[in-house]
mmCIF file of C-alpha atoms and ligand atoms in Angstrom:
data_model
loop_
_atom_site.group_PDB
_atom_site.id
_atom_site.type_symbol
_atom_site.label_atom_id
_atom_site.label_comp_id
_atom_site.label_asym_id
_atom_site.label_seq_id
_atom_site.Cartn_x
_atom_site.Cartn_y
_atom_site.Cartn_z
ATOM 1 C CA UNK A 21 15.870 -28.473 -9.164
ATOM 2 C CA UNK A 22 15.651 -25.150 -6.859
ATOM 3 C CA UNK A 23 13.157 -25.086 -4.294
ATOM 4 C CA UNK A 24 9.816 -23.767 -5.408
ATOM 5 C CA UNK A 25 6.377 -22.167 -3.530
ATOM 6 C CA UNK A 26 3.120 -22.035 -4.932
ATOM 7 C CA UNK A 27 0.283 -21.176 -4.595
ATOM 8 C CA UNK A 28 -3.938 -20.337 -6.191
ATOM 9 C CA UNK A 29 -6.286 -17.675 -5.559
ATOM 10 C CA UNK A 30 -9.981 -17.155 -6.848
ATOM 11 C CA UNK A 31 -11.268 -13.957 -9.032
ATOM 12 C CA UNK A 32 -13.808 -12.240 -6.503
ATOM 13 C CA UNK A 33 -17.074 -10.351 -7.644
ATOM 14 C CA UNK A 34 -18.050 -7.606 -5.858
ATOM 15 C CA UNK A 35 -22.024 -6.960 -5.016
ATOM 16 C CA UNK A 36 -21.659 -3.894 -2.903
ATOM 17 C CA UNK A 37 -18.167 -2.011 -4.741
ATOM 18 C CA UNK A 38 -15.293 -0.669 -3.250
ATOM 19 C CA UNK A 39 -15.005 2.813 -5.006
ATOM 20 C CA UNK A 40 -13.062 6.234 -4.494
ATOM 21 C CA UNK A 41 -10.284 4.782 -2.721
ATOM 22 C CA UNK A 42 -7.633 6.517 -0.990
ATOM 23 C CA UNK A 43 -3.529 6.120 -0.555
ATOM 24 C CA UNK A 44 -2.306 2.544 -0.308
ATOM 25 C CA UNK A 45 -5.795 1.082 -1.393
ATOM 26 C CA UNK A 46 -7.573 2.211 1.558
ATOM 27 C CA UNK A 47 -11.388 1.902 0.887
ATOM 28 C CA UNK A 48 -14.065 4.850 1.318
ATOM 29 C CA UNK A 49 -16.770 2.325 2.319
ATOM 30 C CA UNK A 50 -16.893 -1.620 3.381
ATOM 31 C CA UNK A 51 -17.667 -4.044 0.599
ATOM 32 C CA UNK A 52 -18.568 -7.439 0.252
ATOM 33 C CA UNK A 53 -18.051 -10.183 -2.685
ATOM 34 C CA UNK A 54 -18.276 -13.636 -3.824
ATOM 35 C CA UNK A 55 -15.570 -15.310 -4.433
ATOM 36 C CA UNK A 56 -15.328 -17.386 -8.116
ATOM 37 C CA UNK A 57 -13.142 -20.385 -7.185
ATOM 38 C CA UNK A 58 -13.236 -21.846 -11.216
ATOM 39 C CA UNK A 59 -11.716 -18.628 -12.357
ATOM 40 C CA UNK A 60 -7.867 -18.194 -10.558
ATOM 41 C CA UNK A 61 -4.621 -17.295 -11.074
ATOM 42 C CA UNK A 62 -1.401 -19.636 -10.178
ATOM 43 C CA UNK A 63 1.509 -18.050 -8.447
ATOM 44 C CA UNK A 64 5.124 -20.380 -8.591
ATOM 45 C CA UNK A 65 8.159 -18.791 -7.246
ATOM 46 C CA UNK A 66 11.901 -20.410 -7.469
ATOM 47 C CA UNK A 67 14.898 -18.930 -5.920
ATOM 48 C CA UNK A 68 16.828 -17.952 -8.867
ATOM 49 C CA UNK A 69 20.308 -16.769 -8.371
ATOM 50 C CA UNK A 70 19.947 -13.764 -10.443
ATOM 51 C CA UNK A 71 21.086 -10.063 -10.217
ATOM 52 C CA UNK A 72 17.218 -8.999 -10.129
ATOM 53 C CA UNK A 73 13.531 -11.032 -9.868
ATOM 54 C CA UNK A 74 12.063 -11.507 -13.207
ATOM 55 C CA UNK A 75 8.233 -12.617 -14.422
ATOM 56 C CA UNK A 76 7.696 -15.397 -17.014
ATOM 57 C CA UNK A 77 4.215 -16.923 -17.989
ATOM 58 C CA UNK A 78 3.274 -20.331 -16.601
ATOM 59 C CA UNK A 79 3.392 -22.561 -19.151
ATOM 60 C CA UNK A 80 0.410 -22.436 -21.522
ATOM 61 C CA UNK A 81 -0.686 -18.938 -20.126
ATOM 62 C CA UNK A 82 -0.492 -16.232 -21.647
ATOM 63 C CA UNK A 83 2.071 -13.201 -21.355
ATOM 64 C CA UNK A 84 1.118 -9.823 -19.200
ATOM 65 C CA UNK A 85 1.915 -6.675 -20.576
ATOM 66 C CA UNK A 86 4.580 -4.981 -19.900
ATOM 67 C CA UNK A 87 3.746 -2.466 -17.697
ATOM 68 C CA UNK A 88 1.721 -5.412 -16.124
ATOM 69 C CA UNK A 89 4.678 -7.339 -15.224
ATOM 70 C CA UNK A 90 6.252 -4.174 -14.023
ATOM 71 C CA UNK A 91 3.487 -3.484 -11.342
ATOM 72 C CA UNK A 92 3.341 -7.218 -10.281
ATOM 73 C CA UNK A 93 6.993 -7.145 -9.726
ATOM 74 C CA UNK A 94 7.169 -3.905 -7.818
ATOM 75 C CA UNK A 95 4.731 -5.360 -5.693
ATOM 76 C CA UNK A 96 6.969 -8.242 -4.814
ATOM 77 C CA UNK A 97 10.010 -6.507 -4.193
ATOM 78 C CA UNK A 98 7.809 -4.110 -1.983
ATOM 79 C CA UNK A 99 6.227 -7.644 -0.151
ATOM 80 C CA UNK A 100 10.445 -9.052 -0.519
ATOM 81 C CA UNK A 101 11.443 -5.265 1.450
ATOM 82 C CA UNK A 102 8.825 -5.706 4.003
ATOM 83 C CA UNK A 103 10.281 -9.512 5.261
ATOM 84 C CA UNK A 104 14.306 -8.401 4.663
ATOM 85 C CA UNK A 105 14.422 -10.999 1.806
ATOM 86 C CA UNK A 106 17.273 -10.372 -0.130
ATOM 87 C CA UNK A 107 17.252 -13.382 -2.706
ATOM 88 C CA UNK A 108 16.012 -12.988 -5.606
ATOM 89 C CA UNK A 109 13.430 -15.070 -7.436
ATOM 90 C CA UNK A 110 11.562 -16.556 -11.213
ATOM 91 C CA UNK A 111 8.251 -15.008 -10.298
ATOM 92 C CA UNK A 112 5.759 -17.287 -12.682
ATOM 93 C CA UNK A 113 1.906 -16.501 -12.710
ATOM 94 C CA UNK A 114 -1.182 -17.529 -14.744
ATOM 95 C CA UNK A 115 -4.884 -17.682 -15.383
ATOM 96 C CA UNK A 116 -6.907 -20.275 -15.843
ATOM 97 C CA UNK A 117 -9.793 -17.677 -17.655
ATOM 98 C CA UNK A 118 -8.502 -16.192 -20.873
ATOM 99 C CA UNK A 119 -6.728 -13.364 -21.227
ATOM 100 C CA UNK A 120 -9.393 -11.724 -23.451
ATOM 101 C CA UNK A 121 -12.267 -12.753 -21.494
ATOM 102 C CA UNK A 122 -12.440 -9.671 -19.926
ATOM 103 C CA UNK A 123 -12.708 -10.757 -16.436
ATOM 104 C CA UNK A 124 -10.628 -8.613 -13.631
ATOM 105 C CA UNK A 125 -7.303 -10.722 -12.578
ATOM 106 C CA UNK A 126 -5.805 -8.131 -10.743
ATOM 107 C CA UNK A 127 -7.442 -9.659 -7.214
ATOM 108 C CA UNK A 128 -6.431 -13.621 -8.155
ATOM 109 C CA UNK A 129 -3.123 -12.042 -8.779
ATOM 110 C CA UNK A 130 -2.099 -10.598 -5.971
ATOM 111 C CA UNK A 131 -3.847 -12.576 -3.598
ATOM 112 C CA UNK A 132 -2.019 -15.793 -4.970
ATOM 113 C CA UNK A 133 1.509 -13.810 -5.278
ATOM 114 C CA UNK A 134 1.000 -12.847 -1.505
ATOM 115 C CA UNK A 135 0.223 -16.339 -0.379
ATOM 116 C CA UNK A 136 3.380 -17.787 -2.247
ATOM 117 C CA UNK A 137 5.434 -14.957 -1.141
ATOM 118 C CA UNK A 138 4.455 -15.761 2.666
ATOM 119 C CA UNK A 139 5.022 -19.395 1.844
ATOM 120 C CA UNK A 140 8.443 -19.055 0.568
ATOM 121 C CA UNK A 141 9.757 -16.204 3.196
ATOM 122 C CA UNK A 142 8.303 -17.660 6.510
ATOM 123 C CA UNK A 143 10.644 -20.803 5.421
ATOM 124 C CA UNK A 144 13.636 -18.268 4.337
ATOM 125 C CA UNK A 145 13.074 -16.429 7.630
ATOM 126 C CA UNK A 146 12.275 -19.858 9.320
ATOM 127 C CA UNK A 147 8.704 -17.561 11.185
ATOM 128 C CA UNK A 148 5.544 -18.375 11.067
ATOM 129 C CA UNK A 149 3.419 -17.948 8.179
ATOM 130 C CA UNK A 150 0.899 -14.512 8.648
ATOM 131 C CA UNK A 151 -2.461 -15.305 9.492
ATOM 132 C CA UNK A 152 -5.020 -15.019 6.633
ATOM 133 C CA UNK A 153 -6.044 -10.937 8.155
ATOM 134 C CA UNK A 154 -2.227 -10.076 7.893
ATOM 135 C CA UNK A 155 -1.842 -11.877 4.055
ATOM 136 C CA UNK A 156 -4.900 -9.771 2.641
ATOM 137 C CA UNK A 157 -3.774 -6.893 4.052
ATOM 138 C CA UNK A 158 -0.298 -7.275 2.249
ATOM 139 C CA UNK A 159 -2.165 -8.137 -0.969
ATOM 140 C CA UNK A 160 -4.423 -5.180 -0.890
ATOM 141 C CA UNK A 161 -1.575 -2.492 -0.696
ATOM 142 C CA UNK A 162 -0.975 -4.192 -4.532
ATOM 143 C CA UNK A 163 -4.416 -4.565 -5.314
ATOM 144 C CA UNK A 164 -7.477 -3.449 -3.602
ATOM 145 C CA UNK A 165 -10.068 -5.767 -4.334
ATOM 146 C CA UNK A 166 -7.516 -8.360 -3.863
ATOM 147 C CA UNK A 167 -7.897 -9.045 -0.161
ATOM 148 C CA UNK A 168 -11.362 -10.212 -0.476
ATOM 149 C CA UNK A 169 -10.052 -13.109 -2.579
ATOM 150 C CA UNK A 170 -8.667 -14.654 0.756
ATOM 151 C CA UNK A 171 -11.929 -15.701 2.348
ATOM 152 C CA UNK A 172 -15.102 -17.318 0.398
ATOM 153 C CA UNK A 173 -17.554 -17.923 -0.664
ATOM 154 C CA UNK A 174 -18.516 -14.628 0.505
ATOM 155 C CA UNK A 175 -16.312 -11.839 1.848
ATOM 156 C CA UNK A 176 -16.773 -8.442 3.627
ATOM 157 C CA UNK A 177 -13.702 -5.707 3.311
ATOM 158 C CA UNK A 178 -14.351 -3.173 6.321
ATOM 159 C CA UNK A 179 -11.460 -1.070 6.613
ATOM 160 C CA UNK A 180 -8.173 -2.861 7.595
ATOM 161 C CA UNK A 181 -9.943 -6.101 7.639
ATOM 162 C CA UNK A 182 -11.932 -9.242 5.806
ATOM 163 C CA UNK A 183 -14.289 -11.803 7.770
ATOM 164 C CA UNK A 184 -16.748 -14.089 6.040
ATOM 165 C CA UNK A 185 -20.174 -13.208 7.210
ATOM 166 C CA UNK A 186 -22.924 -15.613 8.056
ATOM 167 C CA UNK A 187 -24.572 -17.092 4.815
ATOM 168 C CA UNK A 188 -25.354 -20.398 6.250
ATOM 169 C CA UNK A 189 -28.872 -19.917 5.228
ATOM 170 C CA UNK A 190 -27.496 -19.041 1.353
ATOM 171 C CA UNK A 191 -27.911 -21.615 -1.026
ATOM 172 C CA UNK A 192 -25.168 -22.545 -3.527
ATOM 173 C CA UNK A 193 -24.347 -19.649 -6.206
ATOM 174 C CA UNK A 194 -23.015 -19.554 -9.520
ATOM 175 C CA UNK A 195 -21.559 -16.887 -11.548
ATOM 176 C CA UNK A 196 -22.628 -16.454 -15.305
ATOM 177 C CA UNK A 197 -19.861 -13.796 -16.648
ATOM 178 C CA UNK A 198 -21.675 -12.184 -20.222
ATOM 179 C CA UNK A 199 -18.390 -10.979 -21.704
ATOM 180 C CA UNK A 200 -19.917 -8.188 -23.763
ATOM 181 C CA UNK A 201 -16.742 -6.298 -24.949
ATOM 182 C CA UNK A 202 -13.214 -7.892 -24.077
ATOM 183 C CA UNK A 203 -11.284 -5.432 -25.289
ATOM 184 C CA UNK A 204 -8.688 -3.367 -22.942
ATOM 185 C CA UNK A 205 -10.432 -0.690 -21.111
ATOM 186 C CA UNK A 206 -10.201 2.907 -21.434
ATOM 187 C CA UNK A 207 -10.250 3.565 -18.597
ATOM 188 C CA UNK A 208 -8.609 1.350 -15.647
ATOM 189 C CA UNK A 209 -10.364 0.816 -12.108
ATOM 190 C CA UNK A 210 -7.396 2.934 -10.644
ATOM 191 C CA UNK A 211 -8.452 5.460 -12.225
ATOM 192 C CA UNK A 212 -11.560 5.199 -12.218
ATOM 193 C CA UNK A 213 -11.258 4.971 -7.800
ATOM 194 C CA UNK A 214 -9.835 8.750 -8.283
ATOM 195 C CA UNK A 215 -12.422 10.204 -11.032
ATOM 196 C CA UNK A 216 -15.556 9.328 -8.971
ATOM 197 C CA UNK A 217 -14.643 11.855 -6.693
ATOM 198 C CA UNK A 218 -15.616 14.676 -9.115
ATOM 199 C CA UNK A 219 -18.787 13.396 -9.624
ATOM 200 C CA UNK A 220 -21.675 15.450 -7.740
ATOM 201 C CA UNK A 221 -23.431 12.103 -7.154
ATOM 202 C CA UNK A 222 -19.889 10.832 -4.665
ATOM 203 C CA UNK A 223 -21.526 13.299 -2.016
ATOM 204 C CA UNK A 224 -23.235 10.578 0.182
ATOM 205 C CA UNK A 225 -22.028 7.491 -1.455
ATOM 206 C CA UNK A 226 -20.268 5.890 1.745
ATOM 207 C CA UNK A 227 -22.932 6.332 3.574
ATOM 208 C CA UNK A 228 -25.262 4.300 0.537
ATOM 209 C CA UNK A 229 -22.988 1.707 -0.282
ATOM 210 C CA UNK A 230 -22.705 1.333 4.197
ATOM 211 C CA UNK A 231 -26.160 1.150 4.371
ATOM 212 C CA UNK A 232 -26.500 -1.988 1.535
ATOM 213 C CA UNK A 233 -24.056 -3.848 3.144
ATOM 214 C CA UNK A 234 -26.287 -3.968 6.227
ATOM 215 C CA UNK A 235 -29.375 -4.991 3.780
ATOM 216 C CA UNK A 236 -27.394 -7.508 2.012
ATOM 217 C CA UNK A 237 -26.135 -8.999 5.145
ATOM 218 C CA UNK A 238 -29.570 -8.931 6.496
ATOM 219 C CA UNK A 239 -30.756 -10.439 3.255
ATOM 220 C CA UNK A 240 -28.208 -13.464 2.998
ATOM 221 C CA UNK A 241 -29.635 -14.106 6.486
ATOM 222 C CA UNK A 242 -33.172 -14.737 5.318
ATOM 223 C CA UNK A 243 -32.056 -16.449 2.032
ATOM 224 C CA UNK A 244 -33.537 -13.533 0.653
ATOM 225 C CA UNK A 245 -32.295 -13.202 -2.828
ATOM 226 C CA UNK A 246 -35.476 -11.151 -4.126
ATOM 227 C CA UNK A 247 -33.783 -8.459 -2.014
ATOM 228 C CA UNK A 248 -30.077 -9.044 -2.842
ATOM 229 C CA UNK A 249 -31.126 -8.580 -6.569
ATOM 230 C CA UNK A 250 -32.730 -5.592 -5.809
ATOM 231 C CA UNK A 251 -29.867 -4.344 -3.715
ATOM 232 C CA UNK A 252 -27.075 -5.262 -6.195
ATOM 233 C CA UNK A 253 -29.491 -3.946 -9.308
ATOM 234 C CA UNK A 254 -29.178 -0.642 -6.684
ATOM 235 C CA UNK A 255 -25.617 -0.611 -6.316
ATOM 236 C CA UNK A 256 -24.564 -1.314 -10.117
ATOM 237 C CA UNK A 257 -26.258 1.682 -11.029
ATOM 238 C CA UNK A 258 -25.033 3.414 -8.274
ATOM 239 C CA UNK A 259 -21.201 3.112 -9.096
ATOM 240 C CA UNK A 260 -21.926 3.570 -12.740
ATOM 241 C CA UNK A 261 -23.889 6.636 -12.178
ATOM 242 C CA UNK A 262 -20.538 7.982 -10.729
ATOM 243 C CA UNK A 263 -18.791 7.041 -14.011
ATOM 244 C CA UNK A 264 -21.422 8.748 -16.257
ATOM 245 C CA UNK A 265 -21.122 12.159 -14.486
ATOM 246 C CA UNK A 266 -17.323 11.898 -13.533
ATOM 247 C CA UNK A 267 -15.837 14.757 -14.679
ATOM 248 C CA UNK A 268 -14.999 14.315 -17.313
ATOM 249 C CA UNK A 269 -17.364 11.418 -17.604
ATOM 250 C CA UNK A 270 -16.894 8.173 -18.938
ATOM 251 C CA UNK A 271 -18.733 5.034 -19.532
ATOM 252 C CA UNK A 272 -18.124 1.659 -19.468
ATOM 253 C CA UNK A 273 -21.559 -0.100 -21.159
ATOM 254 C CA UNK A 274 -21.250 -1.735 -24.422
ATOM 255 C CA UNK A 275 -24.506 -2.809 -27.139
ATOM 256 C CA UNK A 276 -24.398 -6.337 -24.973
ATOM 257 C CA UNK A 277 -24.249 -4.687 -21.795
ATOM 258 C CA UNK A 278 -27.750 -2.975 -22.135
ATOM 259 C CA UNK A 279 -28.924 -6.286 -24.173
ATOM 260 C CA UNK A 280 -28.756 -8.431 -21.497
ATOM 261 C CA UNK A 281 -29.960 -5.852 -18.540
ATOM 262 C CA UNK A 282 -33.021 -5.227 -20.722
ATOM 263 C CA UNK A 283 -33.603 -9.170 -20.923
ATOM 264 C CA UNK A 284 -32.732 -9.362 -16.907
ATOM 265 C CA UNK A 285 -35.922 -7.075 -16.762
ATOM 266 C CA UNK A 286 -38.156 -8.568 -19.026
ATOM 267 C CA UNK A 287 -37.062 -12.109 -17.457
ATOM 268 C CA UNK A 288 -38.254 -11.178 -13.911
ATOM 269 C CA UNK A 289 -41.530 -10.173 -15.415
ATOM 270 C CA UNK A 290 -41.867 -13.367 -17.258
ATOM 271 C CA UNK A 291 -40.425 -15.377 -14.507
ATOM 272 C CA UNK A 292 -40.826 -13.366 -11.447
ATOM 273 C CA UNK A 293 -37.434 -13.352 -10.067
ATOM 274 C CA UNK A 294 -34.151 -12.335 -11.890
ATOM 275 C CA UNK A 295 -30.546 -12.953 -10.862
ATOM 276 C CA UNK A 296 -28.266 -10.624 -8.759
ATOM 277 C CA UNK A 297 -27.091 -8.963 -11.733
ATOM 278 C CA UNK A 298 -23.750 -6.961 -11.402
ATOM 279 C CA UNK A 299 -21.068 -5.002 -13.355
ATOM 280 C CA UNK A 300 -17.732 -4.034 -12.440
ATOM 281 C CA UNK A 301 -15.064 -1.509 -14.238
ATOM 282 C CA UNK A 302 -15.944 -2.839 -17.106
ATOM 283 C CA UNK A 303 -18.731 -3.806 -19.595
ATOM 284 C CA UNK A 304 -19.224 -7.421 -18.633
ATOM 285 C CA UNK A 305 -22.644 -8.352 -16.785
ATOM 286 C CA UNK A 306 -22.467 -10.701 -14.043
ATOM 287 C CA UNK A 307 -25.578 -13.356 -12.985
ATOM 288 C CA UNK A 308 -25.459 -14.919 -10.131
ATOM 289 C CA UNK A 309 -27.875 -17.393 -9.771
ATOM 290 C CA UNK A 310 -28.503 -20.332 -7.610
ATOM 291 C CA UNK A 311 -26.731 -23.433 -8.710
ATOM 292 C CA UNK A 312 -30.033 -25.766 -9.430
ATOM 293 C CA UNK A 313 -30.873 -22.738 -11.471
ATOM 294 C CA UNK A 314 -28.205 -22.493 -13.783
ATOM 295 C CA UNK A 315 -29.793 -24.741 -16.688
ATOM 296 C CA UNK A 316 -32.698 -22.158 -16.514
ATOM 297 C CA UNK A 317 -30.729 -19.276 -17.203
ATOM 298 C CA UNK A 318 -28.038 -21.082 -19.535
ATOM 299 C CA UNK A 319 -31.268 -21.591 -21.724
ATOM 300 C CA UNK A 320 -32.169 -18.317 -21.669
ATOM 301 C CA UNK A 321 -29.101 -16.553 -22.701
ATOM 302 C CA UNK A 322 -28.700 -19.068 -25.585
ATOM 303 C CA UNK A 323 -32.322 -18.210 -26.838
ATOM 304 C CA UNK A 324 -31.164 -14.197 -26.806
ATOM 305 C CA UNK A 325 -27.683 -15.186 -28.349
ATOM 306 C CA UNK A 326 -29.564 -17.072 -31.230
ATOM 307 C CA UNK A 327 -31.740 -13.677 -31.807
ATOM 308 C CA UNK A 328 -29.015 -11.473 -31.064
ATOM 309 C CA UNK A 329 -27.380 -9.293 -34.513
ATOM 310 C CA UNK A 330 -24.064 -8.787 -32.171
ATOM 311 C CA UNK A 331 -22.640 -12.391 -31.052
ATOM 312 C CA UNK A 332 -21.560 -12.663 -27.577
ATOM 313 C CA UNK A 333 -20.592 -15.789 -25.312
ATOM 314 C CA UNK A 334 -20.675 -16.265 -21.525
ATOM 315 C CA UNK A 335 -18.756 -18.623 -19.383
ATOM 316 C CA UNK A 336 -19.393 -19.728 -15.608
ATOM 317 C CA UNK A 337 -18.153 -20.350 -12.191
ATOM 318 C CA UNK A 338 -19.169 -22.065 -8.735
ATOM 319 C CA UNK A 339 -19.260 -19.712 -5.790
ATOM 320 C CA UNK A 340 -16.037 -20.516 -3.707
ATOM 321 C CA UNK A 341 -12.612 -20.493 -2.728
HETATM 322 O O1 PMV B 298 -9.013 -3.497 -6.852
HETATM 323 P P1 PMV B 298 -9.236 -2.484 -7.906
HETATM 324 O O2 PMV B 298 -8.453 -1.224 -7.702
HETATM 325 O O3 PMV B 298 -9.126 -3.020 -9.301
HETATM 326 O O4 PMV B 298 -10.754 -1.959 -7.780
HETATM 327 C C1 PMV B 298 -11.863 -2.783 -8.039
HETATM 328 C C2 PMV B 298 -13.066 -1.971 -8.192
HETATM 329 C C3 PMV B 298 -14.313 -2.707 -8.645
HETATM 330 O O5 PMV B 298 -13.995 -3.934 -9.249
HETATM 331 C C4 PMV B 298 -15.009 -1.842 -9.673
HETATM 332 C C5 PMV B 298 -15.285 -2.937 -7.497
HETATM 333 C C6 PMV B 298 -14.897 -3.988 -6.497
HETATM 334 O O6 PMV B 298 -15.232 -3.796 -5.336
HETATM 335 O O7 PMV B 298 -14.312 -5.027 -6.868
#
């Protein structure tokens, strides 16, 4: 059997977005996430003897669309070009989230296709493996968002690099991921980076999404995660604001979306606290909630699923690399 590399990388979720980008997935304004080590994708690379690489799902996963497979493999010969790696190789990927769940895999992607590719061409090359800094920086010239999936549980993205900031204080999250609409999107989050910058609203965004991250860090800090929800309620709105008067404007919400920020509002009145709620590109609504809080919540979204006319299901994940 031919030698063979692999490697895992988490989904991340974002609480203060990277949006507007600019040439080779250079940010317009520091961001921070969480990473979501129960939803990754698998990298496994073998040397294959063949005239070109070539993608094939790992078993039991399912198969990326073409133009998919196309990107991810242009990205490896770009990551092959930059190390003088003339082999070629069975690139083999997969997610343990479904395909249809509609949760972002473009970051566990290329964060675990860089780390195998480093693996496998510091042995080729016989060099040492690049530091963690130099990896994400690789994996976010294929994906953006991607280079915050290399540090956890939480990870700040400030220009050409990632450091995990203090959240000693922070208790232990978990991400509840509403999937309110998992069909493919309209619009993709490429697109989306270059769209916002028509929007009359962009004027002053760096400087609002720079200012949260100083809150948020502040916040984690204090443990304060009255203020993080109010921050990331802030910064949702924010980015989608951009969508809605993009020109021309588009929107990602579905029914569920609004469903479950409506209950996230009547739940903080009942309860007096709600989670850091978040969306991405997308329709999906994140909770995060502390860990010995999950049961509460869990609870909740079952009651509004059992009154709910429009079905909808949820699924979960620890905070974590
Ligand atoms: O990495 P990309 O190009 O898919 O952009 C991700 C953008 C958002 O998910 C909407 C926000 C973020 O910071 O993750």
């Amino acid at each position: 059997m031919s030698k063979a590399w692999e490697a895992s990388a988490p989904a991340n979720i974002a609480l203060i977005k990277y949006m507007g980008k600019n040439p080779g997935n250079a940010a317009t304004n520091a961001s921070l996430s969480l990473a979501l080590k129960d939803f990754r994708t698998s990298v496994r690379l073998e040397c294959s003897g063949d005239d070109s690489d070539r993608w094939d799902p790992l078993p039991g996963s399912t198969p990326l669309r073409r133009e998919s497979t196309e990107k991810f493999l242009r990205f490896f010969a770009q990551l092959k070009n930059e190390f003088s790696i003339k082999e070629n190789f069975l690139v083999m990927s997969g997610n343990n989230f479904p395909a249809d769940a509609g949760i972002a895999s473009s970051a566990s992607s290329y964060a675990a296709l860089t780390q195998a590719a480093m693996l496998a061409f510091s042995e080729i090359k016989k060099i040492k493996t690049p530091d963690i800094n130099s990896q994400a920086a690789l994996s976010r010239l294929g994906s953006g968002s991607s280079c915050r999936s290399f540090l956890g549980p939480w990870c700040v993205w400030d220009e050409n690099k990632i450091y995990a900031p203090d959240s000693s204080a922070m208790p232990e999250l978990m991400d509840i991921v509403v999937i309110a609409n998992a069909d493919s999107k309209k619009v993709s989050s490429s697109e989306a980076h270059q769209r916002v910058r028509s929007s009359p609203l962009f004027n002053g965004r760096v400087e609002r999404a720079n200012l949260r991250l100083q809150k948020s860090l502040l916040a984690m800090q204090k443990a304060d995660l009255n203020s993080l929800a109010q921050i990331a309620w802030e910064e949702l709105w924010d980015m989608h604001s951009l969508f809605h008067t993009s020109v021309p404007p588009f929107f990602y919400f579905a029914p569920t979306t609004l469903l479950i920020l409506r209950a996230v509002e009547d739940w903080r009145d009942e309860i007096g606290h709600m989670p850091i709620t978040t969306i991405d590109a997308g329709p999906n609504v994140h909770l995060l909630v502390p860990a010995k809080e999950y049961s509460l919540w869990n609870e909740r979204l079952e009651k509004l699923a059992a009154k709910s006319k429009t079905p909808f299901s949820w699924m979960h994940s620890h905070a974590g690399i």
